[in-house]
mmCIF file of C-alpha atoms in Angstrom:
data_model
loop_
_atom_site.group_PDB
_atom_site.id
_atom_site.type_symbol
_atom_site.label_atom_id
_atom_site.label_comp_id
_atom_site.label_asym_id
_atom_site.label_seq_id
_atom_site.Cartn_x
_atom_site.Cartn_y
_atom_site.Cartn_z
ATOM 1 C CA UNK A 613 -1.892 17.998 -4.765
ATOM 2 C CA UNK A 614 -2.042 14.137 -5.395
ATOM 3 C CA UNK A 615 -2.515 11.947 -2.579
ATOM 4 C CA UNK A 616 -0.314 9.035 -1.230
ATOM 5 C CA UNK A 617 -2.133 5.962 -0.922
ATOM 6 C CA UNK A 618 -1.597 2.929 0.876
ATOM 7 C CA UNK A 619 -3.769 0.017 -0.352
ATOM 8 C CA UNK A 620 -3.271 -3.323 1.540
ATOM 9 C CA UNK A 621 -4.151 -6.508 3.094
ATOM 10 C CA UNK A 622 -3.246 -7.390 5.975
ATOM 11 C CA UNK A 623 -4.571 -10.881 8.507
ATOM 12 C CA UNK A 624 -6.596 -10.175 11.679
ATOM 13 C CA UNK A 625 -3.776 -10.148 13.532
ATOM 14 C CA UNK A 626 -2.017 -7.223 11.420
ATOM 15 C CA UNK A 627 0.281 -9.338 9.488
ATOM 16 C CA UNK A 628 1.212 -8.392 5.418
ATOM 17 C CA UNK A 629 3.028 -11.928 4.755
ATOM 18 C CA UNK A 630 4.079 -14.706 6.380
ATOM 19 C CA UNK A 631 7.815 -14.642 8.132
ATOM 20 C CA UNK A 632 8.790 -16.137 4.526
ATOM 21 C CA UNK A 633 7.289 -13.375 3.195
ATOM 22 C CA UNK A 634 4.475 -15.861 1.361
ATOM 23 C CA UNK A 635 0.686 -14.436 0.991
ATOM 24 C CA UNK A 636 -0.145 -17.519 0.048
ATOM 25 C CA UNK A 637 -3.598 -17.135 2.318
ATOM 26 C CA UNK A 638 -5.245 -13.742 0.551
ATOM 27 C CA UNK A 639 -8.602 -14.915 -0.239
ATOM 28 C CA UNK A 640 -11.364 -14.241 1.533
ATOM 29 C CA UNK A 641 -13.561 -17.116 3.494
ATOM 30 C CA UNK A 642 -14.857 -19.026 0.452
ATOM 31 C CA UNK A 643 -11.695 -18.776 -2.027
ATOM 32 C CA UNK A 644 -14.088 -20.157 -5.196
ATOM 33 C CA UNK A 645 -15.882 -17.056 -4.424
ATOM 34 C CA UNK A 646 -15.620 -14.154 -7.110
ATOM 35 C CA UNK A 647 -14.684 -11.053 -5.301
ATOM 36 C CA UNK A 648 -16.664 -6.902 -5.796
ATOM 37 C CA UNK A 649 -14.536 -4.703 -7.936
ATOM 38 C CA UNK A 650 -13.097 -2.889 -5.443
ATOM 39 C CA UNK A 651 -9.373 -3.067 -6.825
ATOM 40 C CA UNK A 652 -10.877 -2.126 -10.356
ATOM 41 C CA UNK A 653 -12.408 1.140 -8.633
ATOM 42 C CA UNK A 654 -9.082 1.958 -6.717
ATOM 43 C CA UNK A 655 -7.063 1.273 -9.620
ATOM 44 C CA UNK A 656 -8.779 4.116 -11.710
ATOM 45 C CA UNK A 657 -8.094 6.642 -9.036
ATOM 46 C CA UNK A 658 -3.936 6.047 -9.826
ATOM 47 C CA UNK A 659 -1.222 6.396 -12.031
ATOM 48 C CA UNK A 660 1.896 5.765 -10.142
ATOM 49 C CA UNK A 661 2.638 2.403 -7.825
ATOM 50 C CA UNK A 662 5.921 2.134 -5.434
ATOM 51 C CA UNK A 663 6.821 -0.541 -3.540
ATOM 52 C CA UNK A 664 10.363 -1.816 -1.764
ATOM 53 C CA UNK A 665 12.382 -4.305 -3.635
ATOM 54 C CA UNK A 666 10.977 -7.380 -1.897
ATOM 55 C CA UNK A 667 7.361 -6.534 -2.625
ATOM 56 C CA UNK A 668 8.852 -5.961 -6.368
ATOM 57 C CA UNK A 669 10.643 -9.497 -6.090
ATOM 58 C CA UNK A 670 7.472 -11.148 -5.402
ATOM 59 C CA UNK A 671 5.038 -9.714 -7.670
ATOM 60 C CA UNK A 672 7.187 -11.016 -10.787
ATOM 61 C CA UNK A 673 8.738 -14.250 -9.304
ATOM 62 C CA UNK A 674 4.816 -15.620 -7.095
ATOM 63 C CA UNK A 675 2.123 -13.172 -8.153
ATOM 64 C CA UNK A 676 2.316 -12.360 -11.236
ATOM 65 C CA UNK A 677 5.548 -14.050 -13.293
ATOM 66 C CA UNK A 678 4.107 -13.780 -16.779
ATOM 67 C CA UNK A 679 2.768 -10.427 -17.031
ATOM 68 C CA UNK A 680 3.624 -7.189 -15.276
ATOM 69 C CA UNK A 681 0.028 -6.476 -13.212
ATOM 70 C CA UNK A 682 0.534 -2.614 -13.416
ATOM 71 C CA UNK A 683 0.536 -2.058 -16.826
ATOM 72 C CA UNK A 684 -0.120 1.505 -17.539
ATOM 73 C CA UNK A 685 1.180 2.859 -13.934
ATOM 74 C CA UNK A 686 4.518 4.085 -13.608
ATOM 75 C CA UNK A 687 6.344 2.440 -11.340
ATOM 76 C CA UNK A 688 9.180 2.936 -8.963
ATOM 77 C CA UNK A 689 10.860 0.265 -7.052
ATOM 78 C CA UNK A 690 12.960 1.320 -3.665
ATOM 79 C CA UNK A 691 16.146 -0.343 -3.882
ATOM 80 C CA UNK A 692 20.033 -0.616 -3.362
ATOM 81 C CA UNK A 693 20.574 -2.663 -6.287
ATOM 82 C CA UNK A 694 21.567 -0.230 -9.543
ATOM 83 C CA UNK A 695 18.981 -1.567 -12.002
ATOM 84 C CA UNK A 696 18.327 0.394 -15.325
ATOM 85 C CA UNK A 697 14.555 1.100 -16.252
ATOM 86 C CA UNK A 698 12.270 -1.182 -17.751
ATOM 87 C CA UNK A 699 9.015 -0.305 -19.441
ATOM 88 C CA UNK A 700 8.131 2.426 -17.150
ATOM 89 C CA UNK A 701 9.541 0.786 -14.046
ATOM 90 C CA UNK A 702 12.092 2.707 -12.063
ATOM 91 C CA UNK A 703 14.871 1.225 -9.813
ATOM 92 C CA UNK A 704 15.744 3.757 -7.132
ATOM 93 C CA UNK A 705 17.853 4.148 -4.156
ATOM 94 C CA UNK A 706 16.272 7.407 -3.463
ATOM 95 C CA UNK A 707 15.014 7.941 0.244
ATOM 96 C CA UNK A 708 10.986 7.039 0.176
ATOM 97 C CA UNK A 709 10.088 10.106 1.434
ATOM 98 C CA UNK A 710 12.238 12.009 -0.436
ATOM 99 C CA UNK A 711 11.208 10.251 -3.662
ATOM 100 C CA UNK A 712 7.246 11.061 -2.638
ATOM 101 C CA UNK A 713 7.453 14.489 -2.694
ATOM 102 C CA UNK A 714 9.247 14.733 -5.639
ATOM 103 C CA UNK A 715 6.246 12.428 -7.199
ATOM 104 C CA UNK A 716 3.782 14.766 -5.501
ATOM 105 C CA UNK A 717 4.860 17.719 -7.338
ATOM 106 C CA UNK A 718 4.235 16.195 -10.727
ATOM 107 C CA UNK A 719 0.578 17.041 -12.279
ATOM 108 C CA UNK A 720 -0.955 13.152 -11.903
ATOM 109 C CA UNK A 721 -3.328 11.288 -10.102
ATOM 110 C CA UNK A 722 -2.971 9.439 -6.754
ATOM 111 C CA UNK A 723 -0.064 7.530 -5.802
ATOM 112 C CA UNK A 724 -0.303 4.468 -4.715
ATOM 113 C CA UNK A 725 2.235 2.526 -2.030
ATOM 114 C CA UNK A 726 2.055 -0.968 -2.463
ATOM 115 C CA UNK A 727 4.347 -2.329 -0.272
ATOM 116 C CA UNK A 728 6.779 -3.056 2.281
ATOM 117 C CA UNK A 729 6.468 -2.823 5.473
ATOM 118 C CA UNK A 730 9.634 -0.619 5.836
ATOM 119 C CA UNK A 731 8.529 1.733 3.124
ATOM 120 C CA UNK A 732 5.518 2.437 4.655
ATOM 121 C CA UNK A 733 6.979 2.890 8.099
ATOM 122 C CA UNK A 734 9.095 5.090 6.634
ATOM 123 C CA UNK A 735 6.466 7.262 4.951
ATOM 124 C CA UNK A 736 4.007 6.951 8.016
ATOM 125 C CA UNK A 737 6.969 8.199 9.999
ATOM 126 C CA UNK A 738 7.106 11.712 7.955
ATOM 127 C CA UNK A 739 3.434 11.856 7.545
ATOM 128 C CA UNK A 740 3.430 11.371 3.507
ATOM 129 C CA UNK A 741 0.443 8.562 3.461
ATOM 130 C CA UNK A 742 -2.871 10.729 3.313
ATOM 131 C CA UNK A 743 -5.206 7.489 3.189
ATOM 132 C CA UNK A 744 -5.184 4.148 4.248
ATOM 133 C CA UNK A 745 -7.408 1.188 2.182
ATOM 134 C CA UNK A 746 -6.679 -1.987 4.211
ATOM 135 C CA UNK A 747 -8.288 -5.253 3.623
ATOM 136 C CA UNK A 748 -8.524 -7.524 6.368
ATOM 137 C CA UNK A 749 -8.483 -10.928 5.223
ATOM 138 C CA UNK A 750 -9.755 -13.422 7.669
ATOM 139 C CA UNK A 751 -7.194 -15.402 8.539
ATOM 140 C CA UNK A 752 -4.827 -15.121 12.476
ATOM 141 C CA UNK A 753 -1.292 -15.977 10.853
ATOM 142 C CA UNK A 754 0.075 -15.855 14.663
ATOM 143 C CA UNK A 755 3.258 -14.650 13.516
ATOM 144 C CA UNK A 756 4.242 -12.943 9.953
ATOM 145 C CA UNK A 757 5.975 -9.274 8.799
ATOM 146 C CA UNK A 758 3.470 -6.934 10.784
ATOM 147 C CA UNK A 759 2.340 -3.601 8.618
ATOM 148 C CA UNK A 760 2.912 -1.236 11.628
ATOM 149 C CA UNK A 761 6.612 -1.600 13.134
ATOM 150 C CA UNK A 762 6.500 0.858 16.274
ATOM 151 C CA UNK A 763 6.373 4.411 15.767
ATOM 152 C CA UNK A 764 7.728 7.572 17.254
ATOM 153 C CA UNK A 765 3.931 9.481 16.978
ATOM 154 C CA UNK A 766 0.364 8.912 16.562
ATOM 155 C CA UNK A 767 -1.494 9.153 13.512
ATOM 156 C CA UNK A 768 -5.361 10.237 14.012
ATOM 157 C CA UNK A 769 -7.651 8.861 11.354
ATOM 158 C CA UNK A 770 -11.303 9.535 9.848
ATOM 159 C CA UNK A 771 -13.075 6.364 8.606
ATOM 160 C CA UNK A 772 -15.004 7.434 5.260
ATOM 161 C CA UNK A 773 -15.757 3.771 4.168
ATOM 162 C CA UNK A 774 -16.260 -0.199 5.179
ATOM 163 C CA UNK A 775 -17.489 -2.813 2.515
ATOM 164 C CA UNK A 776 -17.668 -6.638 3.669
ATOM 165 C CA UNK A 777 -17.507 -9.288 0.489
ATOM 166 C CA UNK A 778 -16.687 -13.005 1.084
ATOM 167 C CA UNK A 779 -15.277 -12.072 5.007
ATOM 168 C CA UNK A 780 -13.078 -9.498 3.848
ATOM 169 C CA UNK A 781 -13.398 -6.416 6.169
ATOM 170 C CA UNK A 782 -12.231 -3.164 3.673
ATOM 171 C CA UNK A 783 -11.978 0.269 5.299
ATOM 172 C CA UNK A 784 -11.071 3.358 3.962
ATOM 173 C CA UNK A 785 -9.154 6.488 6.535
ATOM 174 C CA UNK A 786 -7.715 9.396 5.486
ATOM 175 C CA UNK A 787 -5.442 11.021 7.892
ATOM 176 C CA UNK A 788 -7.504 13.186 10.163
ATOM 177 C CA UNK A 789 -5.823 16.611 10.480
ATOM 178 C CA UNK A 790 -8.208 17.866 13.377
ATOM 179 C CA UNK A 791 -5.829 18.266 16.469
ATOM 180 C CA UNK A 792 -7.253 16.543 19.806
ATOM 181 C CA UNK A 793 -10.551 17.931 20.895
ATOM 182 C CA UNK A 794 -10.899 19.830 18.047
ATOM 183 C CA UNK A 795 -14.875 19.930 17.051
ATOM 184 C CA UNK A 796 -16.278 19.720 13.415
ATOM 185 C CA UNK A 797 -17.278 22.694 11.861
#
């Protein structure tokens, strides 16, 4: 079955924007600096991106206004608005976890959840994100749109990876599905 995703940066201080929603800071210590490849890597590993309408919103009006930066992905956008397709992006209204099942059933790679906040509460919420890639950028915003609202339950989680380029701290969890005290094999 393909695996749910969620790839993200996030400051020390667990923030994904500022309260304006800006990301104006994600670079890592010495912004001239070329980063690895890790995005080029996780990219490979995907074939479908959703986000929430705001994360939408910004990649086409800040990030990336000329050119749509998932070419080749299909895409699905969470939100209220009726919207009709356009090249291989989807508007929904359709209930995020709902709408990542229904993914999951289709033959495909991983899915990836780009963004926002709510939409990965939501999915954290009814266990549908299998791993977690954050990047810690290192910057303390002091106040922003935190990546983990308060939740009803714990989530356990195995650390298979950590790379460190230009101060960025990236670690890689999948969801641990041991129960407490359970030993390895």
């Amino acid at each position: 079955m393909r695996k749910t995703v969620l790839y993200l940066a996030m400051s020390i201080d667990g923030y994904l924007a500022r309260t304006d929603g800006s990301v104006d800071w994600l670079f890592g210590q010495d912004p001239q600096m070329q980063s690895d490849k890790s995005y080029e890597s996780f990219i490979k590993g995907v074939d479908t991106v959703v986000m929430g309408w705001n994360t939408y919103r910004q990649v086409v009006t800040e990030l990336s206004p000329n050119e749509w930066p998932y070419q080749g992905l299909s895409a699905y956008v969470i939100t209220h608005r009726d919207i009709p397709v356009q090249q291989r992006i989807s508007f929904t209204g359709e209930n995020p976890g709902t709408l990542i099942r229904k993914i999951r059933q289709q033959k495909g790679k991983d899915i990836w959840i780009c963004g926002g906040a709510e939409i990965v509460r939501q999915l954290m919420q009814e266990n549908l994100v299998d791993k977690f890639c954050l990047s810690i950028i290192p910057v303390i915003l002091g106040n922003g749109i935190p990546l983990f609202e308060k939740m009803e339950r714990e989530i356990r989680l195995r650390l298979l990876q950590t790379k460190v380029d230009n101060g960025i701290v990236e670690m890689l969890y999948e969801k641990d599905f041991r129960l407490p005290g359970q030993k390895d094999d």
